[in-house]
Structures are given as C-alpha cells and as structure tokens.
Amino acid sequence: MASPNSLIPAIFLFILSCWYLGGSQLSHAQNDAIKPGKVLSYSQQLVSADGRFRLGFFNIGSPDHGYLGIWYTNDTFNFRVWVANREKPVSVGKGNLTMDADGLLKILHDGGSPIPLNANKTAPNSIATLEKSGNFVVKELNPDGSTKRMLWESFDYPTNTLLPGMKLGINYKTGQKWTLTSWLTSQIPSAGGFSLEWNLTTNGTRRLIMRHRGDTYWLSGMGSNSNSVNLVMSSNAGYYNFSYVSNKNEGYYSYSAPGMRISRLVLTPDGQLADFPTPAFVSGIMCFGYSSAQGCVQQKSPNCRTSSQKFEQRRGYFISSSPHLDENLSVNLFDCMDRCWSDCSCVGYTTLHNNGTGCRFYSGDFVEEKASNLEQFYVLTDIPKTGEPRRKKGVWRIWIIVAPVGALAISIWACFLWRKKLQWDQDRDRESTLFNLTSSRRSGDTYEIMNNGKEGHDLKIFNFHSIVAATDNFSTENKLGEGGFGPVYKVRLLPSLASIMILLTSLEATSFMLIQGNLPEGQEIAVKRLSRSSGQGLVEFKNELILIAKLQHTNLVRLLGCCVEGDEKMLIYEYMPNKSLDFFLFGSPCSFIFLFG
C-alpha cells in the first residue's frame, strides 16, 4: 500500500493537468475575438469557434511585406481568402492588431501611421470576432454581453475571394457595393486589373459582370428568369447552390456549398473565376481579350490582328531585338498581353520584374529551343483550324532545309524527263526512218517486215554510239580494205557499249564499212555502213534491207538488224568466221570485197 507522501506528486500532476486543459479550452474559446485594449501580435492568430478559419499576419512575395489575412485552417496551400491591408503592407514581424477604447480596430506597425479597419463605425463597448463563416466582424455589445448591433464586417469589403454566404451586389440603403477585385499577381495581394460584380446590364437585366481595367470583359449567362444567373462550373458543380436575392434594401448574388469543408470562388490575376484548390473553373471565362464565345466580350482589335492569332508560351530567344521596357509596378502579365496585342509591331512579351510586374515587349524574330535554361516568352502564333494539326515547333528551320533539297530534286527530275524525251524522239525518228526504208508500193512488203502484223519488227535496231566506240571512231588501224562504196574495217564491238544511247556529232564518212565485233550475248557481227556521199548508197541500203530481211535461210548470211541515226545508216549481219564463199571460188580478197561491195 502506497504511503500518503507518495501520492502527493501524483495528485499535484493531476490537478496541474486539469488546470492546463481547462485553461487551454478557455483560451481556445476566447481566441476568436479581440476586445478593447487587447493586442494580436504578428506571430499570434485568431481561430474561429469551430477551428475552421484563422486570422493572422503572413508574408508573401517580398520578405519585407507583411499582411493581415484570413485563411482556411486545413488548407494545405494557405490561400488567403481575405486581406485587410492589401494596399499597405507592413514590415515582417513589425505589425500587430489592436482595438482601442473607442472600438477602433487598427494595425500598428513600425515606421508608419496606424491602418484603421472600421473607421467611422466604432463604439466604446465593442468586440472583434472571427466567425465560423470566415467573416471578421466588429459588434457593439450590450451591458450583458449580448450583441447590440453590427458595426463592421470583412464580408462588406471582399478582396479576390467569394466565400459561401458572401454577397456580390449592392445595398440600396447604404450604397455599399460588394465586388471582387483580383490580386495583381499570385504573389502581390494589391488590387489587380479584374473585377467581378453583380449589376445591371444595358438591357435592364442583372448579371455577373467581369471587367478589366473598367472595360466589360465577360457576362454570365441568363437563368430561368431575368435576374438569375446560369453559372456552370467545370467540376464540383453539384456542390454549389447559387441564389439571387432582391428586395427594397439590397440585391445580391450568393452561393452556399453544404458539406464542403473548404469552398471558395477566386478571381485570378488573369481574369478567371476558379474554385481552388481543385481547381474547378467557371466554364467560358477564357476570353483573353480576343474571344467572343461563352459570354466573352471581344475587345476592339487593331487591323493587324486576326481571330486566328493568339499568344502562346514558348521557350527560346528573340533575334536582333532589344526589348521595349515598361517598368510600371502596377501592371501584370495580362496587362502586358493586352498592350502587346494592341501594338502591331509587338510579337512577344514577358514580365520585367521577378514579382511578375512590369513588361518587356519584343518585335524581332523568335527562335524556339527546348533547352530548360532558356527563358520563356509569350509569342504571337496562329490558331490551327478545327481538325488541322498544330504546327511543329521550329517549322521555319525545316523549310530552310526542305526548300533547296526539293528544288534540287525537281531539277534532277526535270533533267531526267528531258533526257528521256530526247531518247523517245530519237527512237521515234529511227522507227520512222526504218519504216520509210522498208516500205514499198505494195502493202505486203510492210506487212511481212512488221512481224506478221504484230506491233514492232523482226530486225534489231543497234545503237550508233556502240558501233562508233567499237571501231575507235572508224580508225585506220581497224581498216580491212576498200569496197565499192568505201573502206572496210575490222573491229571488236564492246558489249558494255551496246546499250548506251548518246547523241553524237556528225562523222565524216564516204562509204560502206565492214566491221566485226561481239554482241552483248557474245555473238559476232558484221557491220556495213552506207556512205552519205554515194549516189547509190541510199537505194542500195533500202533494197538490201527489204530483200535480205525477207530472205532467211540457213545457207545465207542472216541480216540481224540495222542502225539508223540521223544521216547514218548501217546494216548489221551475222558474221561468217570461216570466210566467205567467194574466197573459196575465186581465191582473191577482191572477190570478198566484191561480195559485200
């Protein structure tokens, strides 16, 4: 059994724990409000009664800029749904929130005047509370602690975010307007270029109206009646209950999101209405100044711009172009796009400062590269038509290579066709000449030589160039003797030259010539050349071609074909290696010459 003395430490710890837990619960219960004389330091926070929202100081963008704001407790991204001093940041760690005896809620900071939140709406017995809805309110209290009246609330001064229960519209009694205004950039809470309001249109109906720098940018669709809105979300649509209220005191647009722990509609710096962190965008708000679809109000464009153009983000560099700089710290990326679109000489842009403000405008040629160390720009491009594939990156460089190669290929092909045409013309001329030479007044002559009525003829047509090459241009070294119509040559026809077709210059010749050589198949031949200076040459050539072509017999020298090339005409015979019959009859080379002469 434990002694009484041993129980004292345990009892002390139990009492201390009860005191701590009770004190913590009391502290938590009182941590949602500020009373006159109390101070919320830079490192402290107010927490709503249900723990859903927090209010405190934070820094963003610049390490020297501190802001007082509200955010969801369980939001991983810590998106600020409201900012008290968006236009007047304080030094980080140097600000605090307090309420004086008159009920004035203000931010105190080193090196500057106090920043009041509820000026002209004060009362001595007041309290500032962060409510479960995320609304930060200042109320005047009765002596018993109950609420006497509402003096001020953050929901009357929205920044860029619409929470469930907040209003977009107007209080007809006070003239108070509830309007969203975007941040300048994602890192700068000060007012940007876009605003969203619930207001009358030119035809007397109320719609959600988005403006950019005062100009109408987008209009919401109409609902079932003239004052309702058809607002379609790209996702999470089932979680939103949109409503419109209109009476003699106020008219506003609002929504609720039952069952959602985190819900907000954010007006982004580039003019979109989105539910973060999903993100679920309101369908249609993708105007960018040059679209007229789904509620977008198309802005007047200069004559140099067309509907098929837009800016796309590309990585690369501009050639021989010094940018035009705009150092204005109150403009963002969308403003840069808007200005570049209006300037016909501008083909690209980006921001100037690291915080996303200022502009750089470019007018030179852009070279796209995929290297990750190169800067990204927004470059003017053409929008592909429906069903048309997007243009490849660097297509202009491909054309630089393809164009000359294509031109060279076309030139080669044209040259080939020209050469083929010359060959066809030569073949046609030879066929025509052959036909004329073998024709007679009797149609039967032509019929028999035309291979019994079939297209073509039995005689082969030899290439003149192969004969010239084989005779070494009819050199005297190959000369065998003289016939009745000229000299006779002995040669060997090269097989590799038999099929070559080359246009030759005219050769001086005065007689028939007898040569020997080999066909590509190895057959030996004899060639008889008609002299152009012989008065009887043409008649002899024609008669011999007609008669011998028709006389085919084993005991006769067979005519294999002919060569017809312009004025050049030759007969190609089967070669007789064992000499001619006249040699054995007469024993004289002259008889050999006489036979072929």
Coordinates of C-alpha atoms in Angstrom, one line a residue, residues 135-561:
N135 CA -16.4 36.7 -41.6
F136 CA -14.4 39.0 -39.3
V137 CA -16.9 41.3 -37.6
V138 CA -16.9 44.2 -35.1
K139 CA -20.1 44.3 -32.9
E140 CA -21.3 46.7 -30.3
L141 CA -22.3 44.9 -27.1
N142 CA -25.0 45.4 -24.6
P143 CA -24.0 45.7 -20.9
D144 CA -25.0 42.0 -20.5
G145 CA -22.6 41.0 -23.3
S146 CA -25.2 40.3 -26.0
T147 CA -24.9 41.8 -29.4
K148 CA -26.5 45.3 -29.8
R149 CA -25.6 45.9 -33.4
M150 CA -23.2 45.1 -36.2
L151 CA -20.7 47.9 -36.8
W152 CA -18.4 46.4 -39.4
E153 CA -17.7 43.1 -41.2
S154 CA -15.0 41.9 -43.6
F155 CA -17.7 40.4 -45.9
D156 CA -18.6 44.0 -46.9
Y157 CA -15.0 44.5 -48.2
P158 CA -14.2 41.4 -50.2
T159 CA -10.8 41.1 -51.9
N160 CA -10.4 38.4 -54.6
T161 CA -12.4 35.6 -53.0
L162 CA -16.1 34.8 -52.6
L163 CA -16.9 32.5 -49.7
P164 CA -20.2 30.8 -49.1
G165 CA -22.6 33.4 -47.7
M166 CA -20.7 36.4 -49.1
K167 CA -22.6 38.7 -51.4
L168 CA -22.0 40.2 -54.8
G169 CA -24.3 43.1 -55.4
I170 CA -25.4 46.3 -53.7
N171 CA -27.0 47.6 -50.5
Y172 CA -29.6 50.1 -51.7
K173 CA -29.9 51.8 -48.3
T174 CA -26.2 52.5 -47.7
G175 CA -24.9 52.4 -51.3
Q176 CA -22.4 49.7 -50.2
K177 CA -21.2 47.6 -53.2
W178 CA -19.9 44.1 -52.9
T179 CA -17.3 43.5 -55.6
L180 CA -14.4 41.1 -56.1
T181 CA -11.1 42.5 -57.2
S182 CA -8.2 40.2 -58.3
W183 CA -4.8 40.3 -56.9
L184 CA -2.2 42.0 -59.0
T185 CA -0.2 38.8 -59.2
S186 CA -0.2 35.5 -57.3
Q187 CA 2.4 37.0 -55.0
I188 CA 1.1 40.5 -54.7
P189 CA -2.3 41.0 -52.9
S190 CA -2.8 44.6 -54.1
A191 CA -5.7 45.2 -56.5
G192 CA -5.2 43.9 -60.0
G193 CA -6.9 44.6 -63.3
F194 CA -10.0 42.4 -63.0
S195 CA -13.2 43.0 -61.0
L196 CA -16.4 40.9 -60.7
E197 CA -19.7 42.5 -59.8
W198 CA -23.5 41.8 -59.8
N199 CA -25.0 44.7 -61.7
L200 CA -27.5 45.9 -64.3
T201 CA -26.7 45.4 -67.9
T202 CA -27.7 47.7 -70.8
N203 CA -31.0 45.7 -71.3
G204 CA -32.1 46.1 -67.7
T205 CA -31.3 42.6 -66.5
R206 CA -28.8 41.8 -63.8
R207 CA -25.8 39.6 -64.4
L208 CA -22.4 38.8 -63.1
I209 CA -20.1 41.3 -64.9
M210 CA -16.4 40.9 -65.1
R211 CA -14.4 44.0 -66.1
H212 CA -10.7 44.5 -67.0
R213 CA -9.4 48.0 -66.2
G214 CA -13.1 49.2 -66.3
D215 CA -14.0 47.7 -69.7
T216 CA -16.6 44.9 -69.8
Y217 CA -14.7 41.6 -70.3
W218 CA -17.3 38.8 -69.6
L219 CA -21.0 38.5 -68.9
S220 CA -22.6 35.5 -67.2
G221 CA -25.4 33.5 -68.9
M222 CA -29.1 34.0 -68.1
G223 CA -31.0 31.6 -65.8
S224 CA -34.7 30.8 -65.7
N225 CA -35.7 34.4 -65.1
S226 CA -34.4 37.8 -66.0
N227 CA -32.4 38.2 -62.8
S228 CA -30.9 34.8 -62.3
V229 CA -27.6 33.5 -63.5
N230 CA -26.6 30.4 -65.3
L231 CA -23.1 29.8 -63.8
V232 CA -21.6 26.5 -64.9
M233 CA -18.5 25.0 -63.1
S234 CA -16.2 22.7 -65.0
S235 CA -16.3 20.3 -62.0
N236 CA -17.8 20.1 -58.5
A237 CA -21.0 21.6 -60.0
G238 CA -23.2 19.5 -57.6
Y239 CA -21.7 21.2 -54.5
Y240 CA -22.8 24.7 -55.4
N241 CA -26.2 26.2 -54.7
F242 CA -26.4 29.7 -56.3
S243 CA -29.1 32.1 -55.3
Y244 CA -30.2 35.6 -56.0
V245 CA -31.9 38.0 -53.5
S246 CA -33.7 41.2 -54.4
N247 CA -35.7 43.4 -52.2
K248 CA -36.1 47.1 -51.3
N249 CA -32.9 47.1 -49.2
E250 CA -30.5 45.1 -51.3
G251 CA -29.9 43.0 -54.4
Y252 CA -27.1 40.4 -54.4
Y253 CA -25.9 37.2 -55.8
S254 CA -24.6 34.5 -53.4
Y255 CA -24.0 30.8 -53.1
S256 CA -23.7 28.0 -50.5
A257 CA -21.7 24.8 -50.5
P258 CA -23.2 22.4 -47.9
G259 CA -21.0 19.5 -47.0
M260 CA -17.7 21.1 -48.2
R261 CA -15.1 22.0 -45.6
I262 CA -13.2 24.2 -48.0
S263 CA -15.0 26.2 -50.7
R264 CA -14.2 29.5 -52.4
L265 CA -14.5 31.2 -55.8
V266 CA -11.3 33.1 -56.6
L267 CA -11.0 35.8 -59.2
T268 CA -7.5 35.2 -60.6
P269 CA -5.0 37.8 -61.9
D270 CA -5.6 36.7 -65.5
G271 CA -9.4 37.0 -65.3
Q272 CA -10.7 33.6 -64.5
L273 CA -13.2 32.6 -61.8
A274 CA -12.0 29.4 -60.1
D275 CA -12.6 27.1 -57.2
F276 CA -9.2 26.4 -55.6
P277 CA -7.5 24.2 -54.9
T278 CA -9.5 21.8 -57.2
P279 CA -9.3 23.9 -59.5
A280 CA -12.8 24.0 -61.0
F281 CA -13.1 26.9 -63.4
V282 CA -16.3 28.6 -64.3
S283 CA -16.9 27.4 -67.9
G284 CA -16.4 30.1 -70.5
I285 CA -14.2 32.5 -68.8
M286 CA -11.2 32.0 -71.1
C287 CA -11.5 35.2 -73.1
F288 CA -8.0 36.7 -73.1
G289 CA -9.4 39.8 -74.9
Y290 CA -9.8 38.2 -78.4
S291 CA -12.6 35.7 -77.9
S292 CA -16.3 36.3 -78.2
A293 CA -17.6 32.9 -77.1
Q294 CA -19.5 31.9 -74.0
G295 CA -20.1 35.3 -72.6
C296 CA -16.8 36.9 -73.6
V297 CA -17.0 40.4 -74.8
Q298 CA -14.5 40.8 -77.6
Q299 CA -12.4 43.9 -77.4
K300 CA -11.7 46.0 -80.5
S301 CA -8.6 44.8 -82.2
P302 CA -6.2 46.7 -84.5
N303 CA -6.4 45.9 -88.2
C304 CA -3.1 43.9 -88.0
R305 CA -4.7 41.3 -85.7
T306 CA -7.0 38.4 -86.8
S307 CA -9.2 35.9 -85.0
S308 CA -6.7 33.2 -85.9
Q309 CA -3.9 34.6 -83.7
K310 CA -3.1 34.3 -80.1
F311 CA -0.1 34.3 -77.7
E312 CA 1.4 31.0 -76.6
Q313 CA 4.2 30.4 -74.1
R314 CA 7.4 29.3 -75.8
R315 CA 11.0 28.7 -74.6
G316 CA 13.7 30.3 -76.7
Y317 CA 15.1 33.7 -77.7
F318 CA 14.5 36.7 -79.9
I319 CA 17.0 37.5 -82.7
S320 CA 18.4 41.0 -83.0
S321 CA 15.7 42.7 -81.0
S322 CA 16.2 44.9 -77.9
P323 CA 13.0 44.8 -75.8
H324 CA 10.9 47.8 -75.1
L325 CA 10.6 48.1 -71.3
D326 CA 7.7 49.2 -69.2
E327 CA 8.8 49.4 -65.5
N328 CA 5.4 50.1 -64.1
L329 CA 4.9 48.1 -60.9
S330 CA 1.1 48.2 -61.2
V331 CA 0.8 46.1 -64.4
N332 CA 1.0 42.3 -64.6
L333 CA 1.3 39.6 -67.2
F334 CA -2.2 40.0 -68.6
D335 CA -1.7 43.8 -69.0
C336 CA 1.5 43.0 -71.0
M337 CA -0.5 40.8 -73.3
D338 CA -3.2 43.4 -73.7
R339 CA -0.7 46.0 -74.7
C340 CA 1.2 43.8 -77.0
W341 CA -2.0 42.8 -78.8
S342 CA -2.8 46.4 -79.4
D343 CA 0.7 47.1 -80.8
C344 CA 1.1 45.9 -84.4
S345 CA 4.9 45.8 -84.1
C346 CA 4.8 43.5 -81.0
V347 CA 5.2 39.8 -81.5
G348 CA 6.1 38.7 -78.0
Y349 CA 6.2 39.7 -74.4
T350 CA 7.0 38.7 -70.8
T351 CA 7.2 40.4 -67.4
L352 CA 10.1 42.6 -66.4
H353 CA 10.4 42.1 -62.6
N354 CA 10.8 38.8 -60.7
N355 CA 7.5 39.6 -58.8
G356 CA 5.5 39.4 -62.1
T357 CA 5.1 43.1 -62.7
G358 CA 6.4 45.4 -65.5
C359 CA 6.6 44.4 -69.2
R360 CA 9.2 43.5 -71.8
F361 CA 7.9 43.8 -75.4
Y362 CA 9.7 42.2 -78.5
S363 CA 9.4 42.8 -82.2
G364 CA 12.1 40.6 -83.7
D365 CA 12.1 37.0 -85.0
F366 CA 11.7 34.3 -82.4
V367 CA 13.8 31.1 -82.3
E368 CA 12.2 28.3 -80.3
E369 CA 14.5 26.0 -78.3
K370 CA 13.7 23.3 -75.8
A371 CA 16.7 23.9 -73.6
S372 CA 15.5 24.3 -70.0
N373 CA 17.9 27.1 -69.2
L374 CA 16.3 29.4 -71.8
E375 CA 13.7 31.9 -70.8
Q376 CA 10.0 31.5 -71.6
F377 CA 8.2 34.1 -73.6
Y378 CA 4.6 34.6 -74.8
V379 CA 4.9 34.6 -78.6
L380 CA 2.2 35.5 -81.2
T381 CA 1.1 32.4 -83.1
D382 CA -1.7 31.3 -85.5
I383 CA -4.5 29.2 -84.0
P384 CA -4.9 26.0 -86.1
K385 CA -8.3 25.4 -87.7
T386 CA -10.5 22.6 -86.4
G387 CA -9.1 19.3 -87.4
E388 CA -5.9 20.9 -88.5
P389 CA -2.8 19.7 -86.6
R390 CA -0.8 22.2 -84.7
R391 CA 2.3 23.5 -86.5
K392 CA 5.5 21.9 -85.5
K393 CA 7.9 23.9 -83.4
G394 CA 10.8 25.2 -85.5
V395 CA 8.9 24.6 -88.7
W396 CA 10.7 27.5 -90.4
R397 CA 14.0 25.8 -89.9
I398 CA 12.7 22.6 -91.6
W399 CA 11.6 24.7 -94.6
I400 CA 15.1 26.1 -94.9
I401 CA 16.4 22.6 -95.4
V402 CA 13.5 21.2 -97.4
A403 CA 13.1 24.0 -99.9
P404 CA 16.5 23.8 -101.6
V405 CA 16.5 20.0 -101.4
G406 CA 13.1 19.9 -103.1
A407 CA 14.2 22.4 -105.7
L408 CA 17.2 20.2 -106.5
A409 CA 15.1 17.1 -106.7
I410 CA 12.7 18.8 -109.1
S411 CA 15.6 20.0 -111.3
I412 CA 17.0 16.5 -111.4
W413 CA 13.7 15.0 -112.3
A414 CA 13.1 17.7 -115.0
C415 CA 16.5 16.9 -116.5
F416 CA 15.7 13.2 -116.4
L417 CA 12.4 13.7 -118.2
W418 CA 14.2 15.9 -120.8
R419 CA 16.7 13.2 -121.5
K420 CA 14.0 10.6 -121.7
K421 CA 12.1 12.8 -124.2
L422 CA 15.3 13.1 -126.3
Q423 CA 15.6 9.4 -126.3
W424 CA 12.0 8.9 -127.2
D425 CA 12.3 11.3 -130.0
Q426 CA 15.4 9.5 -131.3
D427 CA 13.7 6.2 -131.1
R428 CA 10.7 7.5 -132.9
D429 CA 12.9 9.0 -135.7
R430 CA 14.7 5.7 -136.1
E431 CA 11.4 3.8 -136.2
S432 CA 10.0 6.3 -138.8
T433 CA 13.2 6.1 -140.9
L434 CA 13.2 2.3 -140.7
F435 CA 9.5 2.2 -141.7
N436 CA 10.2 4.5 -144.7
L437 CA 13.2 2.5 -145.8
T438 CA 11.3 -0.8 -145.7
S439 CA 8.1 0.5 -147.2
S440 CA 7.2 -0.2 -150.9
R441 CA 4.3 0.4 -153.1
R442 CA 3.0 -3.0 -152.1
S443 CA 1.4 -3.1 -148.7
G444 CA 2.5 -6.7 -148.3
D445 CA 6.2 -5.7 -148.1
T446 CA 5.5 -3.7 -145.0
Y447 CA 3.2 -6.4 -143.6
E448 CA 5.8 -9.1 -143.8
I449 CA 8.6 -7.0 -142.2
M450 CA 6.2 -5.9 -139.4
N451 CA 6.4 -9.3 -137.9
N452 CA 3.2 -10.8 -139.4
G453 CA 1.0 -8.0 -138.4
K454 CA 2.3 -7.7 -134.7
E455 CA 3.5 -4.4 -133.3
G456 CA 7.2 -4.0 -134.0
H457 CA 9.5 -5.7 -136.5
D458 CA 11.9 -8.7 -136.6
L459 CA 15.0 -6.5 -137.1
K460 CA 17.0 -5.3 -134.2
I461 CA 18.0 -1.6 -134.0
F462 CA 21.6 -1.1 -132.9
N463 CA 22.9 2.0 -131.1
F464 CA 25.2 4.1 -133.3
H465 CA 27.4 5.1 -130.4
S466 CA 28.3 1.5 -129.6
I467 CA 29.4 1.0 -133.2
V468 CA 31.5 4.2 -133.2
A469 CA 33.1 3.2 -129.9
A470 CA 33.9 -0.3 -131.2
T471 CA 35.6 1.0 -134.3
D472 CA 37.5 3.6 -132.4
N473 CA 35.8 6.2 -134.4
F474 CA 36.5 4.2 -137.6
S475 CA 40.3 4.4 -137.2
T476 CA 42.7 3.2 -139.9
E477 CA 44.0 0.5 -137.5
N478 CA 40.8 -1.4 -137.9
K479 CA 40.6 -1.0 -141.7
L480 CA 40.5 -4.2 -143.7
G481 CA 40.3 -2.7 -147.2
E482 CA 38.2 -0.8 -149.7
G483 CA 34.9 -1.9 -151.2
G484 CA 32.9 -0.5 -154.0
F485 CA 31.4 2.1 -151.6
G486 CA 34.4 2.8 -149.3
P487 CA 36.8 1.3 -146.8
V488 CA 36.3 -1.9 -144.7
Y489 CA 37.3 -2.2 -141.0
K490 CA 37.9 -5.0 -138.6
V491 CA 36.9 -4.3 -135.0
R492 CA 35.5 -5.8 -131.9
L493 CA 32.2 -4.5 -130.5
L494 CA 32.4 -3.9 -126.8
P495 CA 29.3 -5.4 -125.1
S496 CA 29.2 -2.8 -122.4
L497 CA 28.6 -0.1 -125.0
A498 CA 25.9 -1.9 -127.0
S499 CA 23.0 -0.3 -125.0
I500 CA 24.4 3.2 -124.5
M501 CA 22.4 5.9 -126.2
I502 CA 24.4 9.2 -126.6
L503 CA 23.7 12.0 -129.1
L504 CA 26.8 12.2 -131.3
T505 CA 28.1 14.8 -133.7
S506 CA 28.1 14.0 -137.4
L507 CA 31.1 11.9 -138.5
E508 CA 32.8 12.3 -141.9
A509 CA 32.3 9.0 -143.9
T510 CA 32.4 8.2 -147.6
S511 CA 31.5 4.6 -147.9
F512 CA 30.1 1.4 -146.5
M513 CA 32.3 -0.2 -143.9
L514 CA 32.6 -3.8 -142.9
I515 CA 33.5 -4.4 -139.2
Q516 CA 33.3 -7.3 -136.9
G517 CA 32.6 -7.4 -133.2
N518 CA 30.6 -9.1 -130.4
L519 CA 27.0 -8.6 -129.3
P520 CA 26.3 -8.4 -125.5
E521 CA 25.3 -12.1 -125.8
G522 CA 28.7 -12.8 -127.3
Q523 CA 27.6 -13.2 -130.9
E524 CA 30.0 -11.8 -133.6
I525 CA 28.6 -9.4 -136.1
A526 CA 29.5 -7.6 -139.3
V527 CA 28.5 -4.0 -139.9
K528 CA 28.0 -2.3 -143.3
R529 CA 27.9 1.4 -143.3
L530 CA 26.2 3.5 -146.0
S531 CA 28.3 6.4 -147.4
R532 CA 26.4 9.7 -147.4
S533 CA 28.4 10.8 -150.4
S534 CA 27.4 7.8 -152.5
G535 CA 24.7 8.5 -155.0
Q536 CA 23.6 4.8 -155.0
G537 CA 24.1 4.3 -151.2
L538 CA 20.5 5.1 -150.1
V539 CA 18.9 2.9 -152.8
E540 CA 21.4 0.1 -152.1
F541 CA 20.7 0.3 -148.4
K542 CA 17.0 0.3 -148.9
N543 CA 16.9 -2.6 -151.3
E544 CA 19.2 -4.7 -149.2
L545 CA 17.2 -4.1 -146.1
I546 CA 13.9 -5.0 -147.9
L547 CA 15.2 -8.1 -149.7
I548 CA 17.6 -9.7 -147.2
A549 CA 15.3 -9.1 -144.2
K550 CA 12.7 -11.3 -146.1
L551 CA 15.2 -13.9 -147.2
Q552 CA 16.1 -16.0 -144.2
H553 CA 17.8 -19.3 -145.0
T554 CA 20.5 -21.5 -143.3
N555 CA 22.8 -21.1 -146.4
L556 CA 22.5 -17.4 -146.5
V557 CA 24.1 -14.7 -144.3
R558 CA 21.4 -13.5 -142.0
L559 CA 20.5 -9.8 -141.5
L560 CA 20.3 -9.2 -137.8
G561 CA 19.3 -5.5 -137.9

